[in-house]
């Protein structure tokens, strides 16, 4: 497991996974119950950006600034073996924690373009005002990361 004293090679692997993995799972509390949701995201300058509608369960769960936990997993491949007890899996994973905060209206186009650029390669979209009014973007200021690479070379 990697902590804050990561070696440079391991830091680079974590950064690569943060930049490339297609989705993140975010865990929080909603109305006193555990709540976990998978979302597309973008990573920029030590923060994770996610978006969604400004109403519904996710908006309710993310309504106030609070601590969250998250997980990113990618590159999952089974490693078969003739002995079923020796089967394994290759994977990259990150577990982290941070503080969730809702962005102000003027920050939405910038953060939405971070997400759009990750998936389209283009980050200069102009978003219609009605869409911006119906959308929330949240930033997770990452406070802790741990990671694991199993059966892959760094």
PDB file of C-alpha atoms in Angstrom:
ATOM      1  CA  UNK A   1       0.000   0.000   0.000  1.00  0.00           C
ATOM      2  CA  UNK A   2       1.222   3.512  -0.758  1.00  0.00           C
ATOM      3  CA  UNK A   3       0.925   6.425   1.629  1.00  0.00           C
ATOM      4  CA  UNK A   4       2.046  10.054   1.397  1.00  0.00           C
ATOM      5  CA  UNK A   5       5.712   8.983   1.193  1.00  0.00           C
ATOM      6  CA  UNK A   6       5.272   7.561  -2.303  1.00  0.00           C
ATOM      7  CA  UNK A   7       8.297   6.930  -4.427  1.00  0.00           C
ATOM      8  CA  UNK A   8       8.369   8.880  -7.700  1.00  0.00           C
ATOM      9  CA  UNK A   9       7.544   5.817  -9.811  1.00  0.00           C
ATOM     10  CA  UNK A  10       4.500   5.054  -7.659  1.00  0.00           C
ATOM     11  CA  UNK A  11       3.355   8.687  -7.685  1.00  0.00           C
ATOM     12  CA  UNK A  12       3.508   8.640 -11.471  1.00  0.00           C
ATOM     13  CA  UNK A  13       1.403   5.442 -11.584  1.00  0.00           C
ATOM     14  CA  UNK A  14      -1.232   6.986  -9.294  1.00  0.00           C
ATOM     15  CA  UNK A  15      -1.303  10.188 -11.344  1.00  0.00           C
ATOM     16  CA  UNK A  16      -1.670   8.187 -14.567  1.00  0.00           C
ATOM     17  CA  UNK A  17      -4.580   6.213 -13.137  1.00  0.00           C
ATOM     18  CA  UNK A  18      -6.255   9.376 -11.806  1.00  0.00           C
ATOM     19  CA  UNK A  19      -5.995  10.962 -15.243  1.00  0.00           C
ATOM     20  CA  UNK A  20      -7.066   7.933 -17.294  1.00  0.00           C
ATOM     21  CA  UNK A  21      -9.588   5.809 -15.387  1.00  0.00           C
ATOM     22  CA  UNK A  22     -13.112   6.238 -16.783  1.00  0.00           C
ATOM     23  CA  UNK A  23     -15.081   6.468 -13.550  1.00  0.00           C
ATOM     24  CA  UNK A  24     -14.910   6.952  -9.815  1.00  0.00           C
ATOM     25  CA  UNK A  25     -17.052   5.569  -6.999  1.00  0.00           C
ATOM     26  CA  UNK A  26     -17.846   8.100  -4.284  1.00  0.00           C
ATOM     27  CA  UNK A  27     -19.102   7.116  -0.830  1.00  0.00           C
ATOM     28  CA  UNK A  28     -20.880   9.485   1.522  1.00  0.00           C
ATOM     29  CA  UNK A  29     -23.920   9.636   3.809  1.00  0.00           C
ATOM     30  CA  UNK A  30     -27.379  10.637   2.562  1.00  0.00           C
ATOM     31  CA  UNK A  31     -30.232  11.051   5.019  1.00  0.00           C
ATOM     32  CA  UNK A  32     -28.298   9.072   7.636  1.00  0.00           C
ATOM     33  CA  UNK A  33     -27.613   6.098   5.346  1.00  0.00           C
ATOM     34  CA  UNK A  34     -24.511   5.066   3.366  1.00  0.00           C
ATOM     35  CA  UNK A  35     -24.646   6.222  -0.256  1.00  0.00           C
ATOM     36  CA  UNK A  36     -22.300   5.084  -3.035  1.00  0.00           C
ATOM     37  CA  UNK A  37     -22.395   6.316  -6.609  1.00  0.00           C
ATOM     38  CA  UNK A  38     -20.255   5.713  -9.707  1.00  0.00           C
ATOM     39  CA  UNK A  39     -19.597   8.836 -11.785  1.00  0.00           C
ATOM     40  CA  UNK A  40     -17.467  10.098 -14.646  1.00  0.00           C
ATOM     41  CA  UNK A  41     -14.887  12.566 -13.412  1.00  0.00           C
ATOM     42  CA  UNK A  42     -11.845  14.641 -14.215  1.00  0.00           C
ATOM     43  CA  UNK A  43      -8.702  15.124 -12.131  1.00  0.00           C
ATOM     44  CA  UNK A  44      -6.898  18.473 -12.137  1.00  0.00           C
ATOM     45  CA  UNK A  45      -4.319  19.976  -9.775  1.00  0.00           C
ATOM     46  CA  UNK A  46      -5.002  17.686  -6.823  1.00  0.00           C
ATOM     47  CA  UNK A  47      -8.796  17.839  -7.127  1.00  0.00           C
ATOM     48  CA  UNK A  48     -11.472  15.593  -8.606  1.00  0.00           C
ATOM     49  CA  UNK A  49     -14.439  17.116 -10.458  1.00  0.00           C
ATOM     50  CA  UNK A  50     -17.822  15.405 -10.903  1.00  0.00           C
ATOM     51  CA  UNK A  51     -21.141  16.702 -12.176  1.00  0.00           C
ATOM     52  CA  UNK A  52     -24.846  15.929 -12.154  1.00  0.00           C
ATOM     53  CA  UNK A  53     -28.327  17.382 -12.016  1.00  0.00           C
ATOM     54  CA  UNK A  54     -29.067  19.969  -9.361  1.00  0.00           C
ATOM     55  CA  UNK A  55     -31.892  17.820  -7.989  1.00  0.00           C
ATOM     56  CA  UNK A  56     -32.363  14.182  -7.055  1.00  0.00           C
ATOM     57  CA  UNK A  57     -30.658  11.864  -4.604  1.00  0.00           C
ATOM     58  CA  UNK A  58     -27.089  12.659  -5.685  1.00  0.00           C
ATOM     59  CA  UNK A  59     -27.707  16.403  -5.324  1.00  0.00           C
ATOM     60  CA  UNK A  60     -29.233  15.766  -1.906  1.00  0.00           C
ATOM     61  CA  UNK A  61     -26.293  13.581  -0.839  1.00  0.00           C
ATOM     62  CA  UNK A  62     -23.784  16.169  -2.075  1.00  0.00           C
ATOM     63  CA  UNK A  63     -25.757  19.217  -0.828  1.00  0.00           C
ATOM     64  CA  UNK A  64     -23.313  20.254   1.850  1.00  0.00           C
ATOM     65  CA  UNK A  65     -19.551  20.370   2.049  1.00  0.00           C
ATOM     66  CA  UNK A  66     -18.463  17.192   3.772  1.00  0.00           C
ATOM     67  CA  UNK A  67     -15.836  14.476   3.842  1.00  0.00           C
ATOM     68  CA  UNK A  68     -16.162  11.682   1.274  1.00  0.00           C
ATOM     69  CA  UNK A  69     -14.289   8.526   0.392  1.00  0.00           C
ATOM     70  CA  UNK A  70     -13.661   7.366  -3.149  1.00  0.00           C
ATOM     71  CA  UNK A  71     -12.340   4.439  -5.140  1.00  0.00           C
ATOM     72  CA  UNK A  72     -10.987   4.127  -8.668  1.00  0.00           C
ATOM     73  CA  UNK A  73     -10.248   0.715 -10.196  1.00  0.00           C
ATOM     74  CA  UNK A  74      -8.962   0.042 -13.720  1.00  0.00           C
ATOM     75  CA  UNK A  75      -7.125  -2.551 -15.772  1.00  0.00           C
ATOM     76  CA  UNK A  76      -8.924  -5.469 -14.172  1.00  0.00           C
ATOM     77  CA  UNK A  77      -7.977  -8.750 -15.872  1.00  0.00           C
ATOM     78  CA  UNK A  78      -8.289 -12.283 -14.516  1.00  0.00           C
ATOM     79  CA  UNK A  79      -5.081 -14.319 -14.279  1.00  0.00           C
ATOM     80  CA  UNK A  80      -6.158 -17.954 -14.747  1.00  0.00           C
ATOM     81  CA  UNK A  81      -4.340 -20.935 -13.358  1.00  0.00           C
ATOM     82  CA  UNK A  82      -4.903 -24.673 -13.635  1.00  0.00           C
ATOM     83  CA  UNK A  83      -5.358 -24.764  -9.882  1.00  0.00           C
ATOM     84  CA  UNK A  84      -8.540 -22.774  -9.126  1.00  0.00           C
ATOM     85  CA  UNK A  85      -7.110 -21.670  -5.762  1.00  0.00           C
ATOM     86  CA  UNK A  86      -4.272 -19.935  -7.621  1.00  0.00           C
ATOM     87  CA  UNK A  87      -6.432 -17.752  -9.870  1.00  0.00           C
ATOM     88  CA  UNK A  88      -5.770 -14.075  -9.403  1.00  0.00           C
ATOM     89  CA  UNK A  89      -6.437 -10.685 -10.975  1.00  0.00           C
ATOM     90  CA  UNK A  90      -4.370  -7.847 -12.369  1.00  0.00           C
ATOM     91  CA  UNK A  91      -5.574  -4.382 -11.433  1.00  0.00           C
ATOM     92  CA  UNK A  92      -4.735  -0.827 -10.522  1.00  0.00           C
ATOM     93  CA  UNK A  93      -6.665   0.753  -7.665  1.00  0.00           C
ATOM     94  CA  UNK A  94      -6.809   3.952  -5.691  1.00  0.00           C
ATOM     95  CA  UNK A  95      -8.610   4.628  -2.434  1.00  0.00           C
ATOM     96  CA  UNK A  96      -8.851   8.171  -1.220  1.00  0.00           C
ATOM     97  CA  UNK A  97     -10.525  10.719   0.940  1.00  0.00           C
ATOM     98  CA  UNK A  98     -11.280  14.356   0.507  1.00  0.00           C
ATOM     99  CA  UNK A  99     -13.699  17.166   1.135  1.00  0.00           C
ATOM    100  CA  UNK A 100     -16.623  17.628  -1.246  1.00  0.00           C
ATOM    101  CA  UNK A 101     -17.753  21.128  -2.159  1.00  0.00           C
ATOM    102  CA  UNK A 102     -20.248  22.477  -4.657  1.00  0.00           C
ATOM    103  CA  UNK A 103     -18.792  24.925  -7.159  1.00  0.00           C
ATOM    104  CA  UNK A 104     -20.163  28.409  -7.709  1.00  0.00           C
ATOM    105  CA  UNK A 105     -22.071  29.114 -10.930  1.00  0.00           C
ATOM    106  CA  UNK A 106     -19.166  30.986 -12.533  1.00  0.00           C
ATOM    107  CA  UNK A 107     -16.880  27.946 -12.032  1.00  0.00           C
ATOM    108  CA  UNK A 108     -19.193  25.476 -13.824  1.00  0.00           C
ATOM    109  CA  UNK A 109     -18.042  26.008 -17.447  1.00  0.00           C
ATOM    110  CA  UNK A 110     -14.377  25.572 -16.515  1.00  0.00           C
ATOM    111  CA  UNK A 111     -14.962  22.387 -14.511  1.00  0.00           C
ATOM    112  CA  UNK A 112     -17.377  20.939 -17.081  1.00  0.00           C
ATOM    113  CA  UNK A 113     -14.708  21.481 -19.718  1.00  0.00           C
ATOM    114  CA  UNK A 114     -12.226  19.526 -17.578  1.00  0.00           C
ATOM    115  CA  UNK A 115     -14.611  16.562 -17.726  1.00  0.00           C
ATOM    116  CA  UNK A 116     -15.432  17.067 -21.415  1.00  0.00           C
ATOM    117  CA  UNK A 117     -11.741  17.286 -22.325  1.00  0.00           C
ATOM    118  CA  UNK A 118     -10.973  14.022 -20.542  1.00  0.00           C
ATOM    119  CA  UNK A 119     -13.502  12.118 -22.640  1.00  0.00           C
ATOM    120  CA  UNK A 120     -13.522  14.036 -25.935  1.00  0.00           C
ATOM    121  CA  UNK A 121     -10.044  15.546 -26.138  1.00  0.00           C
ATOM    122  CA  UNK A 122     -11.716  18.930 -26.565  1.00  0.00           C
ATOM    123  CA  UNK A 123     -12.031  21.377 -23.669  1.00  0.00           C
ATOM    124  CA  UNK A 124     -13.448  24.551 -25.181  1.00  0.00           C
ATOM    125  CA  UNK A 125     -17.175  23.852 -25.156  1.00  0.00           C
ATOM    126  CA  UNK A 126     -19.682  26.644 -24.600  1.00  0.00           C
ATOM    127  CA  UNK A 127     -22.548  25.371 -22.469  1.00  0.00           C
ATOM    128  CA  UNK A 128     -26.111  26.720 -22.901  1.00  0.00           C
ATOM    129  CA  UNK A 129     -27.334  28.741 -19.926  1.00  0.00           C
ATOM    130  CA  UNK A 130     -30.398  26.495 -19.268  1.00  0.00           C
ATOM    131  CA  UNK A 131     -28.073  23.470 -19.033  1.00  0.00           C
ATOM    132  CA  UNK A 132     -25.774  25.301 -16.606  1.00  0.00           C
ATOM    133  CA  UNK A 133     -28.762  26.254 -14.457  1.00  0.00           C
ATOM    134  CA  UNK A 134     -29.821  22.592 -14.212  1.00  0.00           C
ATOM    135  CA  UNK A 135     -26.304  21.287 -13.448  1.00  0.00           C
ATOM    136  CA  UNK A 136     -24.138  21.042 -10.360  1.00  0.00           C
ATOM    137  CA  UNK A 137     -20.409  20.458 -10.325  1.00  0.00           C
ATOM    138  CA  UNK A 138     -18.646  19.319  -7.194  1.00  0.00           C
ATOM    139  CA  UNK A 139     -14.949  19.351  -6.425  1.00  0.00           C
ATOM    140  CA  UNK A 140     -13.276  16.869  -4.115  1.00  0.00           C
ATOM    141  CA  UNK A 141     -10.167  18.398  -2.606  1.00  0.00           C
ATOM    142  CA  UNK A 142      -8.094  15.230  -2.208  1.00  0.00           C
ATOM    143  CA  UNK A 143      -6.572  14.873   1.249  1.00  0.00           C
ATOM    144  CA  UNK A 144      -5.382  11.264   1.181  1.00  0.00           C
ATOM    145  CA  UNK A 145      -4.525   8.700  -1.496  1.00  0.00           C
ATOM    146  CA  UNK A 146      -3.454   5.105  -1.233  1.00  0.00           C
ATOM    147  CA  UNK A 147      -2.995   2.824  -4.191  1.00  0.00           C
ATOM    148  CA  UNK A 148      -2.224  -0.662  -5.260  1.00  0.00           C
ATOM    149  CA  UNK A 149      -0.926  -2.201  -8.435  1.00  0.00           C
ATOM    150  CA  UNK A 150      -1.245  -5.970  -8.649  1.00  0.00           C
ATOM    151  CA  UNK A 151       0.543  -8.068 -11.269  1.00  0.00           C
ATOM    152  CA  UNK A 152       1.437  -5.101 -13.466  1.00  0.00           C
ATOM    153  CA  UNK A 153       4.852  -3.539 -13.925  1.00  0.00           C
ATOM    154  CA  UNK A 154       5.057   0.137 -12.981  1.00  0.00           C
TER     155      UNK A 154
END
